[in-house]
Amino acid sequence: MLNGKDRPYACEFQIGTIYFMGQNNEVLATSTANGQPVSLPKSKAISHTTNSSGGSLFYNVSIDFRRVNTPSFATSTYRLTRASITDPISPGETTVVDSTIAVSPNLPPPYIRPNRVMFKLQLNYAVSANQPPFLVAPIQLLMLENPVTYAKMTKPTYHHDRDRVEAWRTMQVSVNFSK
């Protein structure tokens, strides 16, 4: 946990690689550890919308994760959430990406490929006179949650969302608007 103490329930998962993909599902960048920079070329976005103040770029994201412990509390589905800050402490600071992730409660043999979940990432950007485009609140954190365990780890004892989830990854996402 962030305070240096052991979590009362062992984390169920470990996130392996996060793949950021563009057109034709080509891999544009990967994240394999916390805090890594992830730079995506604007021209490779799978789609793009614009308006008078900026626009949105869309990329596919694929997350590989592996079960490392059996669940402390049974659940039929897990949640993937994201945040534009690295240490959310209130529910309003996170967004549910997928709440229907089904994972076997059993530990897999080592030769079985990891679990994979995919989603479409929207990166909003703004433009202003005499300024280059810039991202507005880009994604910085992905978390995989067991909703039952998450609910049992209440505040104020477990103040940080990262302490309450089964696995998480921080990253520094940017877009190269000239590529």
Coordinates of C-alpha atoms in Angstrom, one line a residue:
M1 CA 0.0 0.0 0.0
L2 CA 1.1 3.6 -0.4
N3 CA 1.7 3.9 3.4
G4 CA 4.3 1.0 3.2
K5 CA 2.1 -1.5 5.1
D6 CA 0.9 -4.8 3.7
R7 CA -2.5 -4.9 2.1
P8 CA -4.9 -7.1 4.2
Y9 CA -6.0 -9.0 1.1
A10 CA -3.4 -10.2 -1.4
C11 CA -3.7 -8.5 -4.8
E12 CA -5.2 -10.8 -7.3
F13 CA -3.6 -9.7 -10.5
Q14 CA -0.4 -8.3 -12.0
I15 CA -0.6 -6.1 -15.1
G16 CA 2.0 -7.2 -17.8
T17 CA 2.0 -5.1 -20.9
I18 CA -0.3 -2.4 -22.0
Y19 CA -0.4 -2.0 -25.8
F20 CA -1.5 1.3 -27.4
M21 CA -2.6 0.6 -31.0
G22 CA -3.5 2.7 -34.0
Q23 CA -4.9 2.1 -37.4
N24 CA -4.9 -1.5 -38.5
N25 CA -4.1 -2.4 -34.8
E26 CA -0.4 -1.6 -35.2
V27 CA 1.3 -1.3 -31.9
L28 CA 2.3 2.4 -31.4
A29 CA 3.6 2.2 -27.8
T30 CA 3.8 -0.2 -24.8
S31 CA 3.8 0.3 -21.1
T32 CA 5.5 -2.4 -19.0
A33 CA 6.2 -0.6 -15.8
N34 CA 4.8 2.3 -13.7
G35 CA 5.5 5.8 -14.7
Q36 CA 6.7 5.2 -18.2
P37 CA 6.2 7.8 -20.9
V38 CA 3.8 6.8 -23.7
S39 CA 4.0 8.9 -26.9
L40 CA 1.4 8.4 -29.6
P41 CA 1.5 9.9 -33.1
K42 CA -1.6 11.9 -34.0
S43 CA -1.6 10.6 -37.5
K44 CA -2.0 7.0 -36.3
A45 CA -5.2 7.5 -34.3
I46 CA -7.9 5.1 -35.3
S47 CA -10.3 8.1 -35.5
H48 CA -10.2 11.8 -34.9
T49 CA -12.9 14.5 -34.3
T50 CA -12.4 18.3 -34.2
N51 CA -14.3 21.3 -33.0
S52 CA -13.5 25.0 -32.7
S53 CA -11.5 24.6 -29.4
G54 CA -9.7 21.3 -30.2
G55 CA -10.7 17.7 -30.7
S56 CA -10.5 14.1 -29.7
L57 CA -8.1 11.3 -30.8
F58 CA -9.1 7.7 -30.4
Y59 CA -6.7 4.7 -30.0
N60 CA -7.3 1.1 -29.1
V61 CA -5.7 -0.1 -25.9
S62 CA -5.1 -3.8 -24.9
I63 CA -4.1 -4.7 -21.4
D64 CA -2.5 -8.1 -20.6
F65 CA -2.8 -9.2 -17.0
R66 CA -2.3 -12.4 -15.1
R67 CA -3.9 -13.8 -11.9
V68 CA -1.3 -14.2 -9.2
N69 CA -3.6 -14.9 -6.2
T70 CA -7.0 -16.3 -5.8
P71 CA -9.7 -13.8 -4.9
S72 CA -10.2 -12.9 -1.3
F73 CA -13.9 -12.3 -2.1
A74 CA -15.8 -13.9 -4.9
T75 CA -17.1 -11.8 -7.7
S76 CA -18.6 -12.6 -11.1
T77 CA -17.1 -9.6 -12.8
Y78 CA -14.2 -7.2 -12.4
R79 CA -14.0 -3.5 -13.3
L80 CA -11.3 -1.6 -15.3
T81 CA -11.2 2.0 -14.3
R82 CA -9.0 4.9 -15.4
A83 CA -8.0 8.3 -14.0
S84 CA -6.3 11.4 -15.3
I85 CA -4.4 11.7 -12.1
T86 CA -2.0 9.1 -10.5
D87 CA -3.5 9.0 -7.0
P88 CA -7.3 9.3 -7.0
I89 CA -8.9 9.4 -3.6
S90 CA -12.6 9.9 -4.4
P91 CA -15.0 8.1 -6.8
G92 CA -15.4 11.2 -9.0
E93 CA -11.7 11.1 -9.9
T94 CA -12.1 7.8 -11.8
T95 CA -14.1 6.6 -14.7
V96 CA -15.3 3.0 -15.3
V97 CA -14.0 1.7 -18.6
D98 CA -15.4 -1.8 -18.4
S99 CA -17.4 -3.4 -15.6
T100 CA -18.0 -6.8 -17.2
I101 CA -14.6 -8.4 -17.1
A102 CA -15.0 -12.1 -16.3
V103 CA -11.9 -14.0 -15.0
S104 CA -11.6 -17.5 -13.6
P105 CA -10.9 -17.5 -9.8
N106 CA -8.3 -20.3 -10.3
L107 CA -4.6 -19.7 -10.6
P108 CA -3.5 -20.5 -14.2
P109 CA -0.6 -22.7 -15.1
P110 CA 2.5 -20.6 -16.1
Y111 CA 2.3 -21.7 -19.7
I112 CA -1.3 -20.2 -20.2
R113 CA -1.3 -16.8 -21.9
P114 CA -2.4 -13.9 -19.8
N115 CA -5.9 -12.5 -19.7
R116 CA -6.5 -9.6 -22.1
V117 CA -9.0 -6.7 -22.0
M118 CA -9.4 -4.1 -24.7
F119 CA -11.0 -0.7 -24.9
K120 CA -11.1 2.5 -27.0
L121 CA -9.1 5.4 -25.4
Q122 CA -10.3 8.9 -26.1
L123 CA -7.6 11.7 -25.7
N124 CA -9.1 15.2 -25.8
Y125 CA -6.9 18.1 -26.8
A126 CA -7.2 21.9 -27.0
V127 CA -5.9 24.4 -29.4
S128 CA -5.4 28.2 -28.9
A129 CA -3.9 31.0 -30.8
N130 CA 0.0 30.9 -30.9
Q131 CA 0.1 27.7 -28.9
P132 CA 0.7 24.1 -30.0
P133 CA -2.1 21.7 -29.3
F134 CA -2.1 20.1 -25.8
L135 CA -3.9 17.2 -24.1
V136 CA -6.6 18.0 -21.6
A137 CA -6.6 15.6 -18.6
P138 CA -4.9 12.7 -20.4
I139 CA -5.1 9.2 -18.8
Q140 CA -2.4 8.6 -16.2
L141 CA -3.7 5.5 -14.3
L142 CA -5.5 2.2 -15.1
M143 CA -6.8 0.1 -12.3
L144 CA -8.3 -3.4 -12.2
E145 CA -10.8 -3.8 -9.4
N146 CA -12.6 -6.6 -7.6
P147 CA -15.8 -4.6 -6.7
V148 CA -16.4 -6.8 -3.6
T149 CA -12.9 -6.3 -2.1
Y150 CA -12.9 -2.7 -3.1
A151 CA -16.1 -2.1 -1.1
K152 CA -14.8 -3.9 1.9
M153 CA -11.7 -1.7 2.1
T154 CA -13.4 1.4 3.3
K155 CA -12.1 4.9 3.9
P156 CA -10.5 6.5 5.9
T157 CA -8.3 3.4 6.6
Y158 CA -7.8 2.8 2.9
H159 CA -7.7 6.4 1.6
H160 CA -6.1 5.8 -1.8
D161 CA -7.9 4.0 -4.6
R162 CA -4.7 2.3 -5.6
D163 CA -4.6 0.5 -2.2
R164 CA -8.1 -0.8 -2.8
V165 CA -7.6 -2.3 -6.3
E166 CA -6.2 -5.6 -7.4
A167 CA -3.6 -4.2 -9.9
W168 CA -2.8 -0.7 -11.3
R169 CA -0.4 1.0 -13.7
T170 CA 0.6 4.6 -14.0
M171 CA 1.8 6.2 -17.2
Q172 CA 2.6 9.5 -18.8
V173 CA 0.6 9.7 -22.1
S174 CA 1.4 12.3 -24.7
V175 CA 0.6 12.9 -28.3
N176 CA 3.1 14.0 -30.9
F177 CA 0.9 16.3 -33.0
S178 CA 3.5 16.6 -35.7
K179 CA 3.7 12.9 -36.5

